[in-house]
Amino acid sequence: MSVLHYWNYPTEIFCGPDALAVLAQRCNLLEMRKPMLVTDPGMLALEPLALLKAHLIEADIPFAVFSDIHSNPTLEDVARGVSAFQAGGHDSLIALGGGSAMDAAKGISLAAVDRHGLERFEWSQVIERYPSLADFPRLELPKLIALPTTAGTGSELGREAVLTLSEHNIKQVISHPELLPATVILDPILTRELPPALTAATGMDALTHHIEAFCSPLYHPMSAGVAVEGVRLIQQHLAAACADGQDMVAREGMLVASAMAAVAFQKGLGGVHALAHPLGARYHRHHGLLNAILLPYVMVANRAVISDDIARLARYLELPQADFDGFLRWILQLRRQLGIPHSLGEIGLEADAAPWVGEQAVADISSSDTNARPLSADEYSQIFRNAVHGELALVLDA
Ligand SMILES: [Zn+2]
């Protein structure tokens, strides 16, 4: 093989009901003497924060909570977090929440050490400057422990932070290897209060990560293998986690699948995310919900190049019809079961934006280059129109 491939795998993970119990011990081992706990304001009255605080108090670990962040964390949120981090004499961070808390904590970690880092490590700069993880300068960032309370973004296993430039409403992706948490704790008890609609949307985000990664043309067989088992875990657990939030086996299965997706999508994402990113920024709809609606339309657009791979996946899932149509039928059934609409029109989006959406999707560097086949702006516009009107090219009677 003449092409040099670059692969890496993530960090230490503790997983299981009450995995939270290892938190204090890991803080001590990592010499985290006074962590700042970053979470979103919605978490302040909820069980996960109370549980986490109780563990730290019992272990005599001094800490403070910082929750002054937006649901799409901004550079101002990060600056306020850095001030709180320094004023409180903190040496480390604990992130508790979904993607927002993780991203804010990562931003604070980097900006606390290197105020210029947020620009220097912006994604489009990083690819040329630092082609592999070892090329990045060592920064000795504050240690971070991550505890997700949703099963969808996989941000706990990522080396990136997505931050918003609030004056332009533009999202920036900041990347540095030391942003990867030192320890990840996947405790299903922390996700049991998540309502069914959010469980469904975040879970469908994880499913989209696995399917887009699996279909990406990038050569990364390890990540492809992770994606295959990740889809199976979601097949087994997503509907159950939505039906009964207290089902710890299903909740744990979804946390594992979501974290695995962050490993899978090192292989790349695709057209679903290329469309969902600009739509999310413009219409402020939930990322996972947009993905869930868009997924079948993009799969049909990619059909000619993915149908053999999807048929193999369908066989692994032991679907009654183990081919592309059978797989698509399974996705549509799952969406219906979870109460997810079939079209973007049903959540208020209109087709007039199609030309703009097409241009934005083609320019989305995080995903359009790794879609299963190259799609033009016109093709993206057409997929968007189909998704607005609910027009799938296949007629399925399931
Ligand atoms: Zn996503």
Short mmCIF file of C-alpha atoms and ligand atoms in Angstrom, two decimals, residues 152-153 205-206 208-209 212 265 269 273 276-277 287-288 291, ligand 1:
data_model
loop_
_atom_site.label_atom_id
_atom_site.label_comp_id
_atom_site.label_asym_id
_atom_site.label_seq_id
_atom_site.Cartn_x
_atom_site.Cartn_y
_atom_site.Cartn_z
CA GLY A 152 -25.08 11.91 21.11
CA THR A 153 -22.19 14.29 20.45
CA ASP A 205 -27.07 12.13 15.97
CA ALA A 206 -24.86 9.26 17.19
CA THR A 208 -25.76 9.46 11.85
CA HIS A 209 -22.13 9.75 12.99
CA GLU A 212 -21.68 8.69 7.73
CA PHE A 265 -15.97 9.70 12.73
CA LEU A 269 -18.69 12.60 8.28
CA HIS A 273 -23.74 16.92 8.59
CA ALA A 276 -27.27 20.09 9.20
CA HIS A 277 -24.47 22.51 10.14
CA HIS A 287 -28.59 19.24 15.48
CA GLY A 288 -29.66 15.65 16.13
CA ASN A 291 -29.67 14.83 11.13
ZN ZN B 1 -23.46 15.30 14.75
#
